[in-house]
PDB file of C-alpha atoms in Angstrom:
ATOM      1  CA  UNK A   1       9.736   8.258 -15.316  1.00  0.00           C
ATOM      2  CA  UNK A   2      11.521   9.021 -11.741  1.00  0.00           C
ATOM      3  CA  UNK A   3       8.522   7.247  -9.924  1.00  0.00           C
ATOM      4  CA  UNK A   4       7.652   8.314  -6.331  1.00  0.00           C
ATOM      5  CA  UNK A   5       9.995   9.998  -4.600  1.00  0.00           C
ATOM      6  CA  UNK A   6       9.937  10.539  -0.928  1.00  0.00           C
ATOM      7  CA  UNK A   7      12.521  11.924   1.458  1.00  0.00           C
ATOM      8  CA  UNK A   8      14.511  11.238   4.044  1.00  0.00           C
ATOM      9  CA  UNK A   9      14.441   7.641   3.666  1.00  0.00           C
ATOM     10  CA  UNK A  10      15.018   7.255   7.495  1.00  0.00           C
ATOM     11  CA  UNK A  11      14.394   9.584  10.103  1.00  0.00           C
ATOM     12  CA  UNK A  12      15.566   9.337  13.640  1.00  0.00           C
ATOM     13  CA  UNK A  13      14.348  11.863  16.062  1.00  0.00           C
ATOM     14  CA  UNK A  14      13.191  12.534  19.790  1.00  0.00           C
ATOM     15  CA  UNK A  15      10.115  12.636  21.359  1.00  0.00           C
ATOM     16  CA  UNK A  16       8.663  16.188  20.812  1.00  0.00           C
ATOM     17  CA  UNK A  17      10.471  17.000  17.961  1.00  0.00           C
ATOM     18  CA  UNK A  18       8.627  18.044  14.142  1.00  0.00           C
ATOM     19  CA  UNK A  19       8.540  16.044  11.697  1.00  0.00           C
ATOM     20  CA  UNK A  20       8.404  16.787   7.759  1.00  0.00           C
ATOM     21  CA  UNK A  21       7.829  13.753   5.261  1.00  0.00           C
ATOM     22  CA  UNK A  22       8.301  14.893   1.692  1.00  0.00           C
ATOM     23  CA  UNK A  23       7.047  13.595  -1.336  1.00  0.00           C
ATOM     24  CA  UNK A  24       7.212  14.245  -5.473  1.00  0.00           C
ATOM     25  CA  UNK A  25       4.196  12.373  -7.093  1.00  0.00           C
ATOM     26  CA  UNK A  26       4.499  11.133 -10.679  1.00  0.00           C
ATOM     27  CA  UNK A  27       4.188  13.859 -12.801  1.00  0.00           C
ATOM     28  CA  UNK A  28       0.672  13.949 -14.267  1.00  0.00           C
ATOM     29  CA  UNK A  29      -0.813  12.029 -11.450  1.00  0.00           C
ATOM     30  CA  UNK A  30      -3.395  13.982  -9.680  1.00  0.00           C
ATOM     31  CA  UNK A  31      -4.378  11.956  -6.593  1.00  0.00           C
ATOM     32  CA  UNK A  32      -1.683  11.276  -4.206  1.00  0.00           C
ATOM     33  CA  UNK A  33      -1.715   9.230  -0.890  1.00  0.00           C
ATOM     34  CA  UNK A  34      -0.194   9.027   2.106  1.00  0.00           C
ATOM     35  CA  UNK A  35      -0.074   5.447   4.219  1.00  0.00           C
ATOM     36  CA  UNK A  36       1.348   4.156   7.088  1.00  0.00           C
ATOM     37  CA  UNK A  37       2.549   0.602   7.751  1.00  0.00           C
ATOM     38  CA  UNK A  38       3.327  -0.493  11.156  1.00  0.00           C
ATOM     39  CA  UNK A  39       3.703  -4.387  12.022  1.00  0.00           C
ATOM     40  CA  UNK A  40       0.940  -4.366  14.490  1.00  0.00           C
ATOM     41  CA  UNK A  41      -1.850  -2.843  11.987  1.00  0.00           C
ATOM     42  CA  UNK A  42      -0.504  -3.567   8.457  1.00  0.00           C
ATOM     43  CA  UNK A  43      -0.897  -0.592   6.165  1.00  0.00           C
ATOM     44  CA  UNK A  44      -3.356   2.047   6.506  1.00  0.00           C
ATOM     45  CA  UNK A  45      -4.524   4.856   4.402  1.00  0.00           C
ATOM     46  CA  UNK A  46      -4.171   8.362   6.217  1.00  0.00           C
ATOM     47  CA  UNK A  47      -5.040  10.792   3.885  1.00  0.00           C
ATOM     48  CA  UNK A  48      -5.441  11.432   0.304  1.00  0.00           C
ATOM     49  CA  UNK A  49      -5.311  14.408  -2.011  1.00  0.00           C
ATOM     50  CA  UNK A  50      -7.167  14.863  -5.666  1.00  0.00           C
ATOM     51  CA  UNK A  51      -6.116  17.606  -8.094  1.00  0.00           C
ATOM     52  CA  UNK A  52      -3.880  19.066  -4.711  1.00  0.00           C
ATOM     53  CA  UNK A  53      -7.329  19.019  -2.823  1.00  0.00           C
ATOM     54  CA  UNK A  54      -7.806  17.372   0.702  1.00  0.00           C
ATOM     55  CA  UNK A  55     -10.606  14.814  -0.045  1.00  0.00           C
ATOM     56  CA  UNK A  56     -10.179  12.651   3.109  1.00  0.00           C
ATOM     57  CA  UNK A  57      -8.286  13.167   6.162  1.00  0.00           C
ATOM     58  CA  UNK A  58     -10.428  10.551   8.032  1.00  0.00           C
ATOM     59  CA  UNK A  59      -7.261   8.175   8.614  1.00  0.00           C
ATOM     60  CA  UNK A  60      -4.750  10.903  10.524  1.00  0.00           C
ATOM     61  CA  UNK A  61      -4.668   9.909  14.016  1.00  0.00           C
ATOM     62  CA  UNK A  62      -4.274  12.630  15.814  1.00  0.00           C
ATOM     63  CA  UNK A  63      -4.188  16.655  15.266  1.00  0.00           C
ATOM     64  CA  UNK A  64      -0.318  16.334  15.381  1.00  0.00           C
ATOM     65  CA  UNK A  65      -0.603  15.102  12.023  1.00  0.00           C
ATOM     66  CA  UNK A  66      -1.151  17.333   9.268  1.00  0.00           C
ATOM     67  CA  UNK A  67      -0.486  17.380   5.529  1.00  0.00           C
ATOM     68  CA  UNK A  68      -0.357  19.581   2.798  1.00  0.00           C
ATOM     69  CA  UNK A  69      -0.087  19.454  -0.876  1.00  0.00           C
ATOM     70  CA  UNK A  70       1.042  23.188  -2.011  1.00  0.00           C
ATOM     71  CA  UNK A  71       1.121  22.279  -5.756  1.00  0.00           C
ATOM     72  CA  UNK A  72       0.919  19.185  -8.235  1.00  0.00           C
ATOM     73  CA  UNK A  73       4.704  17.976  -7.552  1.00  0.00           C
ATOM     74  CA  UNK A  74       4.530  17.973  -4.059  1.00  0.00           C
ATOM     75  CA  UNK A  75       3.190  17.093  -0.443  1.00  0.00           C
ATOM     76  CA  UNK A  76       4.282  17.216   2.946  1.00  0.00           C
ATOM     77  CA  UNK A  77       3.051  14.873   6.288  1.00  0.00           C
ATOM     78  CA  UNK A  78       3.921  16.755   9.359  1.00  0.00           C
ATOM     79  CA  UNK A  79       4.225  15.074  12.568  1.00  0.00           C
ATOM     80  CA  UNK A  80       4.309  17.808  15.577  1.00  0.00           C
ATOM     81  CA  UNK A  81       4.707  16.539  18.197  1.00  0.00           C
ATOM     82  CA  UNK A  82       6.259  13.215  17.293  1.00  0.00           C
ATOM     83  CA  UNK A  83       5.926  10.551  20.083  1.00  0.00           C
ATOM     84  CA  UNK A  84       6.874   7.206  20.092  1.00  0.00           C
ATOM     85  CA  UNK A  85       4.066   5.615  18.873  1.00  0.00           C
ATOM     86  CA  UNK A  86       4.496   7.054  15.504  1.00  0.00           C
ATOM     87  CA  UNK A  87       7.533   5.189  14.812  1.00  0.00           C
ATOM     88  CA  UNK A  88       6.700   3.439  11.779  1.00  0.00           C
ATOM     89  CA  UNK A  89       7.272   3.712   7.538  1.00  0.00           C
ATOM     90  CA  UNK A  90       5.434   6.138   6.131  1.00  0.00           C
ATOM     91  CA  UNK A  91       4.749   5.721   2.362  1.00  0.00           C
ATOM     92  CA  UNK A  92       3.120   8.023  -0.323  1.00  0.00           C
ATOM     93  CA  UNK A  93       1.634   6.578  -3.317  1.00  0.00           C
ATOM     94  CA  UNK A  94       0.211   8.420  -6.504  1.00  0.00           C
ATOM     95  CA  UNK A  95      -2.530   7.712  -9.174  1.00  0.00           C
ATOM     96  CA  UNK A  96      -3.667   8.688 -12.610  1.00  0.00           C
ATOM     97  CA  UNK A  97      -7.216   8.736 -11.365  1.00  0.00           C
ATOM     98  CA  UNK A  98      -9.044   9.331  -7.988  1.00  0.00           C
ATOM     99  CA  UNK A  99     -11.312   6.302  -8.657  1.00  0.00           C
ATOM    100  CA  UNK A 100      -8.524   3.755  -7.041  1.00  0.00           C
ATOM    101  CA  UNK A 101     -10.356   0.817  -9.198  1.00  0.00           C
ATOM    102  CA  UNK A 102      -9.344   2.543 -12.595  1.00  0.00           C
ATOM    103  CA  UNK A 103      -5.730   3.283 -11.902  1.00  0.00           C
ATOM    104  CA  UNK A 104      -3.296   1.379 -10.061  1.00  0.00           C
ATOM    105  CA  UNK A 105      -0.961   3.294  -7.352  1.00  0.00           C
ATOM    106  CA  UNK A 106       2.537   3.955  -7.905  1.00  0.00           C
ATOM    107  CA  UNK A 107       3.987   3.579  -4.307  1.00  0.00           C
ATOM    108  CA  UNK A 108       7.509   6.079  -3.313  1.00  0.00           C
ATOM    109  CA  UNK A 109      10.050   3.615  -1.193  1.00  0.00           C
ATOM    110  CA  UNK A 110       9.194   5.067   2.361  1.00  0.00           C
ATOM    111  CA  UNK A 111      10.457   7.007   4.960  1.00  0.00           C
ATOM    112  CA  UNK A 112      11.217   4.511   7.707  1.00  0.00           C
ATOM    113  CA  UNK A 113      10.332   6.776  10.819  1.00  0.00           C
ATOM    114  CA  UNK A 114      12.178   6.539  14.485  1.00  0.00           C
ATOM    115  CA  UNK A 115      10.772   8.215  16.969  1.00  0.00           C
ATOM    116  CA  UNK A 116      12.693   7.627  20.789  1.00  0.00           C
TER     117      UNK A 116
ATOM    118  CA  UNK B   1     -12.902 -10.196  11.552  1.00  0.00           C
ATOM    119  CA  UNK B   2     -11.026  -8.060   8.921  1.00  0.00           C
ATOM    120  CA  UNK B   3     -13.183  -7.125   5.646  1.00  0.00           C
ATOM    121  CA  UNK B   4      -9.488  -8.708   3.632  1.00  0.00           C
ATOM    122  CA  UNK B   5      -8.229 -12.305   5.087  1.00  0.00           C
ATOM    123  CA  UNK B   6      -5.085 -13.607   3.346  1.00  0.00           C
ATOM    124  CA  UNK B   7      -4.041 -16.778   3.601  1.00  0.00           C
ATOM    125  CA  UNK B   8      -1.347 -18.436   4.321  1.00  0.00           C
ATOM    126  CA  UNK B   9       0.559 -15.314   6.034  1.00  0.00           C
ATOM    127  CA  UNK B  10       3.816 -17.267   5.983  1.00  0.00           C
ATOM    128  CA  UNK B  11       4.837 -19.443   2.966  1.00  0.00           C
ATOM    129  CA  UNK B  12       7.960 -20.899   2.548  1.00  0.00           C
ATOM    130  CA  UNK B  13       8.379 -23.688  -1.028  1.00  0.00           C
ATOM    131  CA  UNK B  14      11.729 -24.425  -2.786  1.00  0.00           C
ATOM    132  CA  UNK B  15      12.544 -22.942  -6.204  1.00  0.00           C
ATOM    133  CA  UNK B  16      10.407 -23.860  -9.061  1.00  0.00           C
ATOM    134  CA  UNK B  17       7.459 -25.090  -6.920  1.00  0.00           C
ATOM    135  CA  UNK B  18       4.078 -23.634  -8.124  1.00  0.00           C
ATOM    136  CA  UNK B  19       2.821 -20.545  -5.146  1.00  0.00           C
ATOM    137  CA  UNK B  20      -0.870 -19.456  -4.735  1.00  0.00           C
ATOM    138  CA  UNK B  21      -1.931 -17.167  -2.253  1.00  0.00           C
ATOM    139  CA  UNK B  22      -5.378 -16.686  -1.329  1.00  0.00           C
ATOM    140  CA  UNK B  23      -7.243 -13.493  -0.248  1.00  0.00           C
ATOM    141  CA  UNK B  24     -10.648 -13.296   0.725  1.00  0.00           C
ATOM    142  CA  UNK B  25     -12.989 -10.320   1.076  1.00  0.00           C
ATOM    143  CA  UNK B  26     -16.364  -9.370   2.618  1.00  0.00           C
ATOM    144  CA  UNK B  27     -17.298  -6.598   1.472  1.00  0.00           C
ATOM    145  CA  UNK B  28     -18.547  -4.832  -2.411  1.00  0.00           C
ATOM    146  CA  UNK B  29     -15.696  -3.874  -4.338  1.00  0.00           C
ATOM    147  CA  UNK B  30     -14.794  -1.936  -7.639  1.00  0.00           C
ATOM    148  CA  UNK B  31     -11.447  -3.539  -7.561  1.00  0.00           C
ATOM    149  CA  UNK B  32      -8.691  -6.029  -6.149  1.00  0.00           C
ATOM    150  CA  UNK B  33      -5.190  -4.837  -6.061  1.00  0.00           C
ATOM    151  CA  UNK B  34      -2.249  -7.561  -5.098  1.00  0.00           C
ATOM    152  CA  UNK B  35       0.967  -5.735  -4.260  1.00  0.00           C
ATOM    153  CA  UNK B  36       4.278  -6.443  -3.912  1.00  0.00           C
ATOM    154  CA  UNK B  37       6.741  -5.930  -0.982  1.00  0.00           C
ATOM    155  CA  UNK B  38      10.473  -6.837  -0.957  1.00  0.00           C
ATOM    156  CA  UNK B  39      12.630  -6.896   2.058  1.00  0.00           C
ATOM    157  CA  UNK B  40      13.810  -3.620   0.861  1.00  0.00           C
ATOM    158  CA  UNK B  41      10.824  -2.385   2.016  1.00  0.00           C
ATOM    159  CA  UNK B  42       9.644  -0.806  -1.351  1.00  0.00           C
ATOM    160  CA  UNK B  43       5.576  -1.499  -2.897  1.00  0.00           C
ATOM    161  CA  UNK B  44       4.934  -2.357  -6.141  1.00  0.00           C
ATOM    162  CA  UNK B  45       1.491  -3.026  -7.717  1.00  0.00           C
ATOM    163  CA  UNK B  46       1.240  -5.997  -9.730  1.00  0.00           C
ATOM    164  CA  UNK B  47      -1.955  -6.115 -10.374  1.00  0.00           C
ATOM    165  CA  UNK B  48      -5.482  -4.380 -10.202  1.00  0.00           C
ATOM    166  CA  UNK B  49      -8.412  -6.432 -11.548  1.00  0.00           C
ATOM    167  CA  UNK B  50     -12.449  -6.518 -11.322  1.00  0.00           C
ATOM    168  CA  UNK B  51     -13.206 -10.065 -12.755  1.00  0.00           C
ATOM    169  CA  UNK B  52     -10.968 -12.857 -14.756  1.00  0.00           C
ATOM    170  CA  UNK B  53      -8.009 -13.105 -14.863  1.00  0.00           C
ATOM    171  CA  UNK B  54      -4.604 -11.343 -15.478  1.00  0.00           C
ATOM    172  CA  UNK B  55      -1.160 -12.630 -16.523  1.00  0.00           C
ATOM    173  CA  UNK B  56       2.376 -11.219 -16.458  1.00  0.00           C
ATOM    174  CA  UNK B  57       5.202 -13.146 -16.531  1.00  0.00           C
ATOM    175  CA  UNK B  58       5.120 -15.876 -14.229  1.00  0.00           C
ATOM    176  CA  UNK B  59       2.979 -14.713 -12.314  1.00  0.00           C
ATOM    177  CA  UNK B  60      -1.267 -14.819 -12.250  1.00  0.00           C
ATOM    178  CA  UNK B  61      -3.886 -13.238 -10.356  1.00  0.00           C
ATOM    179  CA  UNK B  62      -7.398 -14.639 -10.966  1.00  0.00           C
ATOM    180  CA  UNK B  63     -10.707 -12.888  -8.984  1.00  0.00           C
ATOM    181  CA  UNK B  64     -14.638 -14.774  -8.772  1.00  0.00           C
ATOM    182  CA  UNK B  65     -16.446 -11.474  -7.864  1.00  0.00           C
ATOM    183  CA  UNK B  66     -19.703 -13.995  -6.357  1.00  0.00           C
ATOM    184  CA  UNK B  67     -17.075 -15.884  -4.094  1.00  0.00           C
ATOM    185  CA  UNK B  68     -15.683 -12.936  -2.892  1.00  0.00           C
ATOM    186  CA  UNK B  69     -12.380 -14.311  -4.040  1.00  0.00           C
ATOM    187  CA  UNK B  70      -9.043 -13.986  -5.658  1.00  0.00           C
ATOM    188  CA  UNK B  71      -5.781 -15.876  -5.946  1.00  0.00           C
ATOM    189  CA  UNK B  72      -2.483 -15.530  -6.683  1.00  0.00           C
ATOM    190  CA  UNK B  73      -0.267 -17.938  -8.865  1.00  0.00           C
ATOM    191  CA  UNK B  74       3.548 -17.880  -9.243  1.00  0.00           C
ATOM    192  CA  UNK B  75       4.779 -20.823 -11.515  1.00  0.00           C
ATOM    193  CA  UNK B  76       8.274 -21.854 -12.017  1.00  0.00           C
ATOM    194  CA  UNK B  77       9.046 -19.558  -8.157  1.00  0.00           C
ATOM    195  CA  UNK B  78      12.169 -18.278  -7.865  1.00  0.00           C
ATOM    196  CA  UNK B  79      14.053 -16.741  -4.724  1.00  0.00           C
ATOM    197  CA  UNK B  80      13.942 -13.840  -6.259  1.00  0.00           C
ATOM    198  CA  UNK B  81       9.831 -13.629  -5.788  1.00  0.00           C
ATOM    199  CA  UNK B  82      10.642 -13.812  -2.186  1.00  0.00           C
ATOM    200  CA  UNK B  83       8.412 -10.894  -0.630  1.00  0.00           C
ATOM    201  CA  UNK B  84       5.504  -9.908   1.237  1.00  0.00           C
ATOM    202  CA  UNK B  85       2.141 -10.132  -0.887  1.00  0.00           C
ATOM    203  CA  UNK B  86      -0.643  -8.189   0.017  1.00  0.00           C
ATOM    204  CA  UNK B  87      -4.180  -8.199  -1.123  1.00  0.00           C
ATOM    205  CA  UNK B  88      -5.949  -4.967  -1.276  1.00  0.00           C
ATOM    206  CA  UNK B  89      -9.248  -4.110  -2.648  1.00  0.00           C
ATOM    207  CA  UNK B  90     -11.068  -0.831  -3.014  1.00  0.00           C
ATOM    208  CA  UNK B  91     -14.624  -0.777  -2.330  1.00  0.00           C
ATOM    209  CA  UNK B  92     -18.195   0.093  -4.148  1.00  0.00           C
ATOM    210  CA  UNK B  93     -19.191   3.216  -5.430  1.00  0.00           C
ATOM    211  CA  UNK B  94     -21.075   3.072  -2.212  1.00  0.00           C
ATOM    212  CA  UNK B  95     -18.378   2.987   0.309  1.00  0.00           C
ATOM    213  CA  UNK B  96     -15.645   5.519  -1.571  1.00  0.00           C
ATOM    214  CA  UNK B  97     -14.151   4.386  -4.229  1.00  0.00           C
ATOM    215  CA  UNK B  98     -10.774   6.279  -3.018  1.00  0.00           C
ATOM    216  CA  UNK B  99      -9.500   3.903  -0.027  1.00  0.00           C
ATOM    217  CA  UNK B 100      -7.954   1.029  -0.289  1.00  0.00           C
ATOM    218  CA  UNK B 101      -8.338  -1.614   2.343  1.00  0.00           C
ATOM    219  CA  UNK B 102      -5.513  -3.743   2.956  1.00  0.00           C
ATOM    220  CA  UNK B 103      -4.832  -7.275   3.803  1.00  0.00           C
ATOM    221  CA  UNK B 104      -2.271  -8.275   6.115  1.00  0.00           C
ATOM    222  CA  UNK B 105       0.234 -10.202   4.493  1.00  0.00           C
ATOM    223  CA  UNK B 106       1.905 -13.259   3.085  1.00  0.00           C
ATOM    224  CA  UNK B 107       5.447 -13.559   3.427  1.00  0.00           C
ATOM    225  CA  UNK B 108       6.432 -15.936   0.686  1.00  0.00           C
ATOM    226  CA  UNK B 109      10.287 -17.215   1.044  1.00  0.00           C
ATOM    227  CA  UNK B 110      11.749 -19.364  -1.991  1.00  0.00           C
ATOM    228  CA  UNK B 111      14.638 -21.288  -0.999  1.00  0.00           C
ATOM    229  CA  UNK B 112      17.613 -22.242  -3.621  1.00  0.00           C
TER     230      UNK B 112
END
């Protein structure tokens, strides 16, 4: 089992500029996460998918963020415009089960996100 | 106040010493989740439990559901457990069983 897999694992880029996080759930997983941890607010959830299905976008901050999930094996965060303030890690977690007290998450490694 | 509290959010013991870390909560929940973080930056779940008690290894996680409570044991530490420990729980049917809600923290350092 490959785990999560997300890519880059760092991203430097300017002010203004897109940017694509990519990640490969577990196969067979069917709920997959995306979080961001920053040291001021910890971890937080921005937005989840079940069976490839939006179910909660509640968490993005902003309209520049968007996500996708085309297919089973993969999702996208976009950032556009990046600023700053979205410097952080980024991390995408998957799950057997979309009830997150019957399955643990499997969590990628991160995309450590610089934004100047 | 935060619905998770974790304490303490900086522990530093020398090897072998016995760890616990504490996390409080304040709200319903279907499940606690304590996660591991290493310097590397990577998570890894070690546990997710609703009431009792679960072992692995040297390490413990207990939960009482009416104290709103759960702890984390490490016996015989090791520098190698050095990481960040967080506490998460998802809530009731309720409040969406899908989010988790994290704590912030304990940064646990084991010195040779």
């Amino acid at each position: 089992d490959a785990g999560v897999i997300q890519s880059p694992r760092h991203e430097v880029t300017e002010m203004g500029q897109e940017v694509t996080l990519r990640c490969k759930p577990i196969s067979g997983h069917n709920s997959l996460f995306w979080y961001r941890q920053t040291m001021m607010r910890g971890l937080e959830l921005l937005i989840y998918f079940n069976n490839n299905v939006p179910i909660d976008d509640s968490g993005m901050p902003e309209d520049r963020f968007s996500a996708k999930m085309p297919n089973a094996s993969f999702s996208t965060l976009k950032i556009q415009p990046s600023e700053p303030r979205d410097s952080a890690v980024y991390f995408c977690a998957s799950s057997r089960a979309r009830w997150i007290g019957n399955s643990p998450l499997h969590f990628g490694n991160g995309t450590r996100l610089t934004v100047t | 106040k935060n619905e998770v509290e974790q304490s303490p959010q900086n522990l530093t013991a020398q090897e072998g010493e016995f760890i616990t870390i504490n996390c409080s909560y304040s709200v319903g929940i279907s499940a606690l989740h304590w996660l591991q973080q290493h310097p590397g930056g990577g998570i890894v779940s070690l546990f997710m439990l609703s009431s009792g008690k679960k072992k692995h290894g040297r390490l413990i996680a207990t939960i009482n559901i009416q104290e709103k409570h759960s702890s984390l044991h490490i016996t015989a530490s090791h520098p190698r457990d050095s990481a960040v420990y967080i506490c998460a729980v998802s809530k009731g049917a309720n409040f969406g069983n899908e989010k988790l809600t994290f704590g912030t923290g304990t940064r646990l350092t084991i010195i040779p």
